[in-house]
Backbone as JSON Lines, residues from 0, in Angstrom:
{"i":0,"aa":"X","n":[34.7,-13.62,-26.77],"ca":[34.52,-12.71,-27.88],"c":[35.51,-11.57,-27.72]}
{"i":1,"aa":"X","n":[36.27,-11.34,-28.72],"ca":[37.24,-10.24,-28.68],"c":[36.75,-9.1,-29.55]}
{"i":2,"aa":"X","n":[36.77,-7.91,-28.98],"ca":[36.42,-6.73,-29.74],"c":[37.68,-6.11,-30.31]}
{"i":3,"aa":"X","n":[37.58,-5.62,-31.54],"ca":[38.72,-4.89,-32.07],"c":[38.71,-3.48,-31.47]}
{"i":4,"aa":"X","n":[39.72,-2.7,-31.77],"ca":[39.86,-1.38,-31.14],"c":[38.67,-0.47,-31.46]}
{"i":5,"aa":"X","n":[38.21,-0.47,-32.68],"ca":[37.07,0.37,-33.07],"c":[35.81,-0.06,-32.32]}
{"i":6,"aa":"X","n":[35.6,-1.37,-32.21],"ca":[34.43,-1.88,-31.5],"c":[34.49,-1.52,-30.02]}
{"i":7,"aa":"X","n":[35.67,-1.54,-29.44],"ca":[35.82,-1.16,-28.02],"c":[35.42,0.3,-27.82]}
{"i":8,"aa":"X","n":[35.89,1.16,-28.7],"ca":[35.55,2.58,-28.6],"c":[34.05,2.78,-28.78]}
{"i":9,"aa":"X","n":[33.48,2.11,-29.79],"ca":[32.03,2.21,-30.02],"c":[31.24,1.71,-28.81]}
{"i":10,"aa":"X","n":[31.71,0.62,-28.2],"ca":[31.02,0.04,-27.05],"c":[31.03,1.0,-25.86]}
{"i":11,"aa":"X","n":[32.16,1.57,-25.57],"ca":[32.26,2.52,-24.45],"c":[31.4,3.75,-24.74]}
{"i":12,"aa":"X","n":[31.42,4.22,-25.98],"ca":[30.57,5.36,-26.34],"c":[29.09,5.03,-26.18]}
{"i":13,"aa":"X","n":[28.69,3.82,-26.55],"ca":[27.3,3.4,-26.38],"c":[26.92,3.35,-24.89]}
{"i":14,"aa":"X","n":[27.78,2.77,-24.07],"ca":[27.52,2.73,-22.63],"c":[27.37,4.14,-22.06]}
{"i":15,"aa":"X","n":[28.18,5.06,-22.53],"ca":[28.11,6.45,-22.07],"c":[26.78,7.08,-22.46]}
{"i":16,"aa":"X","n":[26.31,6.82,-23.68],"ca":[25.02,7.35,-24.12],"c":[23.87,6.75,-23.31]}
{"i":17,"aa":"X","n":[23.96,5.45,-23.03],"ca":[22.92,4.8,-22.24],"c":[22.88,5.4,-20.83]}
{"i":18,"aa":"X","n":[24.06,5.57,-20.23],"ca":[24.13,6.15,-18.88],"c":[23.52,7.56,-18.87]}
{"i":19,"aa":"X","n":[23.83,8.37,-19.86],"ca":[23.29,9.73,-19.95],"c":[21.77,9.68,-20.07]}
{"i":20,"aa":"X","n":[21.26,8.8,-20.93],"ca":[19.81,8.68,-21.11],"c":[19.14,8.19,-19.83]}
{"i":21,"aa":"X","n":[19.78,7.25,-19.13],"ca":[19.22,6.77,-17.85],"c":[19.08,7.92,-16.87]}
{"i":22,"aa":"X","n":[20.12,8.72,-16.76],"ca":[20.07,9.83,-15.81],"c":[19.0,10.84,-16.18]}
{"i":23,"aa":"X","n":[18.9,11.15,-17.47],"ca":[17.93,12.15,-17.92],"c":[16.49,11.66,-17.74]}
{"i":24,"aa":"X","n":[16.24,10.4,-18.0],"ca":[14.87,9.89,-17.99],"c":[14.49,9.3,-16.64]}
{"i":25,"aa":"X","n":[15.38,8.5,-16.06],"ca":[15.04,7.77,-14.84],"c":[15.6,8.41,-13.57]}
{"i":26,"aa":"X","n":[16.48,9.37,-13.71],"ca":[17.12,9.98,-12.55],"c":[18.23,9.08,-12.03]}
{"i":27,"aa":"X","n":[18.67,9.35,-10.86],"ca":[19.76,8.57,-10.28],"c":[21.1,9.19,-10.65]}
{"i":28,"aa":"X","n":[21.93,9.33,-9.67],"ca":[23.22,9.97,-9.88],"c":[24.32,8.97,-10.17]}
{"i":29,"aa":"X","n":[24.24,7.8,-9.55],"ca":[25.31,6.82,-9.67],"c":[24.83,5.56,-10.39]}
{"i":30,"aa":"X","n":[25.75,4.92,-11.09],"ca":[25.45,3.68,-11.81],"c":[26.59,2.71,-11.55]}
{"i":31,"aa":"X","n":[26.23,1.47,-11.23],"ca":[27.22,0.4,-11.15],"c":[27.23,-0.34,-12.48]}
{"i":32,"aa":"X","n":[28.43,-0.61,-12.99],"ca":[28.6,-1.39,-14.21],"c":[29.21,-2.73,-13.85]}
{"i":33,"aa":"X","n":[28.65,-3.79,-14.43],"ca":[29.2,-5.13,-14.25],"c":[29.41,-5.73,-15.62]}
{"i":34,"aa":"X","n":[30.59,-6.25,-15.83],"ca":[30.95,-6.87,-17.1],"c":[31.27,-8.33,-16.81]}
{"i":35,"aa":"X","n":[30.66,-9.23,-17.57],"ca":[30.86,-10.65,-17.34],"c":[31.14,-11.33,-18.67]}
{"i":36,"aa":"X","n":[32.23,-12.06,-18.74],"ca":[32.6,-12.79,-19.95],"c":[32.61,-14.27,-19.59]}
{"i":37,"aa":"X","n":[31.49,-14.95,-19.84],"ca":[31.36,-16.36,-19.47],"c":[32.05,-17.3,-20.44]}
{"i":38,"aa":"X","n":[32.04,-16.95,-21.7],"ca":[32.6,-17.82,-22.73],"c":[33.45,-16.99,-23.67]}
{"i":39,"aa":"X","n":[34.05,-17.64,-24.62],"ca":[34.89,-16.93,-25.57],"c":[34.08,-16.23,-26.66]}
{"i":40,"aa":"X","n":[32.77,-16.49,-26.75],"ca":[31.99,-15.92,-27.83],"c":[30.89,-14.95,-27.37]}
{"i":41,"aa":"X","n":[30.81,-14.64,-26.08],"ca":[29.81,-13.67,-25.65],"c":[30.22,-13.01,-24.34]}
{"i":42,"aa":"X","n":[29.62,-11.87,-24.08],"ca":[29.82,-11.19,-22.81],"c":[28.54,-10.43,-22.47]}
{"i":43,"aa":"X","n":[28.44,-10.02,-21.22],"ca":[27.26,-9.3,-20.74],"c":[27.71,-8.08,-19.95]}
{"i":44,"aa":"X","n":[26.95,-7.03,-20.07],"ca":[27.18,-5.83,-19.26],"c":[25.86,-5.47,-18.59]}
{"i":45,"aa":"X","n":[25.94,-5.29,-17.29],"ca":[24.78,-4.82,-16.53],"c":[25.06,-3.4,-16.08]}
{"i":46,"aa":"X","n":[24.07,-2.55,-16.22],"ca":[24.16,-1.18,-15.74],"c":[23.06,-1.03,-14.69]}
{"i":47,"aa":"X","n":[23.46,-0.86,-13.45],"ca":[22.5,-0.79,-12.35],"c":[22.51,0.62,-11.78]}
{"i":48,"aa":"X","n":[21.49,1.44,-12.13],"ca":[21.43,2.77,-11.53],"c":[21.08,2.68,-10.05]}
{"i":49,"aa":"X","n":[21.62,3.6,-9.27],"ca":[21.35,3.62,-7.84],"c":[20.31,4.69,-7.53]}
{"i":50,"aa":"X","n":[19.27,4.29,-6.81],"ca":[18.22,5.2,-6.39],"c":[18.24,5.31,-4.87]}
{"i":51,"aa":"X","n":[17.65,6.37,-4.36],"ca":[17.69,6.63,-2.91],"c":[17.23,5.43,-2.09]}
{"i":52,"aa":"X","n":[16.15,4.76,-2.48],"ca":[15.62,3.66,-1.69],"c":[16.63,2.52,-1.55]}
{"i":53,"aa":"X","n":[17.57,2.43,-2.46],"ca":[18.54,1.34,-2.44],"c":[19.58,1.49,-1.33]}
{"i":54,"aa":"X","n":[19.78,2.71,-0.85],"ca":[20.82,2.95,0.14],"c":[20.52,2.33,1.5]}
{"i":55,"aa":"X","n":[19.26,1.94,1.73],"ca":[18.96,1.24,2.98],"c":[19.66,-0.12,3.02]}
{"i":56,"aa":"X","n":[20.09,-0.61,1.87],"ca":[20.83,-1.88,1.79],"c":[22.34,-1.67,1.84]}
{"i":57,"aa":"X","n":[22.77,-0.42,1.86],"ca":[24.19,-0.1,1.9],"c":[24.59,0.74,0.71]}
{"i":58,"aa":"X","n":[25.83,1.17,0.71],"ca":[26.32,2.06,-0.35],"c":[27.44,1.43,-1.16]}
{"i":59,"aa":"X","n":[27.82,0.23,-0.83],"ca":[28.93,-0.4,-1.55],"c":[28.42,-1.32,-2.65]}
{"i":60,"aa":"X","n":[29.32,-1.79,-3.45],"ca":[28.96,-2.71,-4.52],"c":[28.33,-3.99,-3.97]}
{"i":61,"aa":"X","n":[28.69,-4.36,-2.74],"ca":[28.13,-5.57,-2.13],"c":[26.63,-5.45,-1.86]}
{"i":62,"aa":"X","n":[26.12,-4.23,-1.85],"ca":[24.69,-4.05,-1.6],"c":[23.84,-4.29,-2.84]}
{"i":63,"aa":"X","n":[24.46,-4.43,-4.0],"ca":[23.69,-4.58,-5.24],"c":[22.89,-5.89,-5.23]}
{"i":64,"aa":"X","n":[23.5,-6.98,-4.81],"ca":[22.77,-8.26,-4.8],"c":[21.53,-8.2,-3.9]}
{"i":65,"aa":"X","n":[21.63,-7.74,-2.64],"ca":[20.41,-7.63,-1.83],"c":[19.37,-6.69,-2.45]}
{"i":66,"aa":"X","n":[19.81,-5.63,-3.1],"ca":[18.89,-4.71,-3.76],"c":[18.13,-5.44,-4.87]}
{"i":67,"aa":"X","n":[18.86,-6.18,-5.7],"ca":[18.22,-6.89,-6.81],"c":[17.28,-7.98,-6.31]}
{"i":68,"aa":"X","n":[17.67,-8.67,-5.24],"ca":[16.79,-9.69,-4.67],"c":[15.53,-9.07,-4.08]}
{"i":69,"aa":"X","n":[15.68,-7.94,-3.4],"ca":[14.52,-7.23,-2.85],"c":[13.6,-6.78,-3.99]}
{"i":70,"aa":"X","n":[14.18,-6.22,-5.04],"ca":[13.37,-5.75,-6.17],"c":[12.6,-6.91,-6.8]}
{"i":71,"aa":"X","n":[13.25,-8.04,-6.96],"ca":[12.57,-9.19,-7.56],"c":[11.43,-9.68,-6.67]}
{"i":72,"aa":"X","n":[11.65,-9.68,-5.37],"ca":[10.65,-10.2,-4.44],"c":[9.51,-9.2,-4.18]}
{"i":73,"aa":"X","n":[9.86,-7.92,-4.01],"ca":[8.88,-6.95,-3.53],"c":[8.38,-5.95,-4.58]}
{"i":74,"aa":"X","n":[9.1,-5.79,-5.65],"ca":[8.73,-4.77,-6.63],"c":[8.34,-5.35,-7.98]}
{"i":75,"aa":"X","n":[8.19,-6.65,-8.03],"ca":[7.9,-7.35,-9.29],"c":[6.38,-7.47,-9.47]}
{"i":76,"aa":"X","n":[5.75,-6.34,-9.8],"ca":[4.31,-6.35,-10.0],"c":[3.97,-5.58,-11.28]}
{"i":77,"aa":"X","n":[2.72,-5.62,-11.68],"ca":[2.29,-5.02,-12.94],"c":[2.56,-3.51,-12.96]}
{"i":78,"aa":"X","n":[2.29,-2.85,-11.85],"ca":[2.47,-1.39,-11.8],"c":[3.94,-1.02,-12.05]}
{"i":79,"aa":"X","n":[4.86,-1.68,-11.36],"ca":[6.27,-1.39,-11.57],"c":[6.74,-1.8,-12.96]}
{"i":80,"aa":"X","n":[6.24,-2.93,-13.44],"ca":[6.61,-3.38,-14.79],"c":[6.18,-2.35,-15.83]}
{"i":81,"aa":"X","n":[4.96,-1.83,-15.7],"ca":[4.49,-0.8,-16.63],"c":[5.36,0.45,-16.53]}
{"i":82,"aa":"X","n":[5.73,0.84,-15.33],"ca":[6.61,1.99,-15.14],"c":[7.96,1.79,-15.79]}
{"i":83,"aa":"X","n":[8.52,0.6,-15.64],"ca":[9.82,0.3,-16.25],"c":[9.7,0.27,-17.77]}
{"i":84,"aa":"X","n":[8.61,-0.29,-18.29],"ca":[8.43,-0.31,-19.74],"c":[8.35,1.11,-20.3]}
{"i":85,"aa":"X","n":[7.67,2.0,-19.59],"ca":[7.6,3.4,-20.02],"c":[8.98,4.04,-19.95]}
{"i":86,"aa":"X","n":[9.71,3.74,-18.88],"ca":[11.07,4.27,-18.74],"c":[12.0,3.78,-19.83]}
{"i":87,"aa":"X","n":[11.88,2.52,-20.18],"ca":[12.71,1.96,-21.25],"c":[12.4,2.66,-22.57]}
{"i":88,"aa":"X","n":[11.12,2.87,-22.83],"ca":[10.74,3.57,-24.06],"c":[11.34,4.97,-24.1]}
{"i":89,"aa":"X","n":[11.21,5.7,-22.99],"ca":[11.76,7.05,-22.92],"c":[13.29,7.03,-23.02]}
{"i":90,"aa":"X","n":[13.89,6.02,-22.4],"ca":[15.35,5.94,-22.37],"c":[15.91,5.64,-23.75]}
{"i":91,"aa":"X","n":[15.21,4.88,-24.56],"ca":[15.74,4.54,-25.88],"c":[15.55,5.65,-26.91]}
{"i":92,"aa":"X","n":[14.58,6.52,-26.7],"ca":[14.36,7.61,-27.65],"c":[15.59,8.5,-27.82]}
{"i":93,"aa":"X","n":[16.27,8.94,-26.73],"ca":[17.48,9.76,-26.93],"c":[18.61,9.0,-27.64]}
{"i":94,"aa":"X","n":[18.64,7.68,-27.52],"ca":[19.69,6.91,-28.16],"c":[19.47,6.81,-29.66]}
{"i":95,"aa":"X","n":[18.23,6.83,-30.08],"ca":[17.9,6.67,-31.5],"c":[18.09,7.98,-32.23]}
{"i":96,"aa":"X","n":[17.77,9.09,-31.59],"ca":[17.85,10.38,-32.26],"c":[19.27,10.9,-32.37]}
């Protein structure tokens, strides 16, 4: 999928707004961005905020995979899911207004 120049600018501006909302609502100072283009008609962007507990796995980009695996194995419960759902709701409100 190819974005035209206007779409590229809009996309970067949207990512910037999401990052700002993440920081305001969820905290975290640093965010890792991953962009993946698997086919010619789609792409994916992951924004992974870094929290203090994640640093026990390291501080480099290579620590993201172990962090995500740990979160899936150890933090995948109803309480955390409800917390994330509330965070998502709060995070999207600044983007809409």
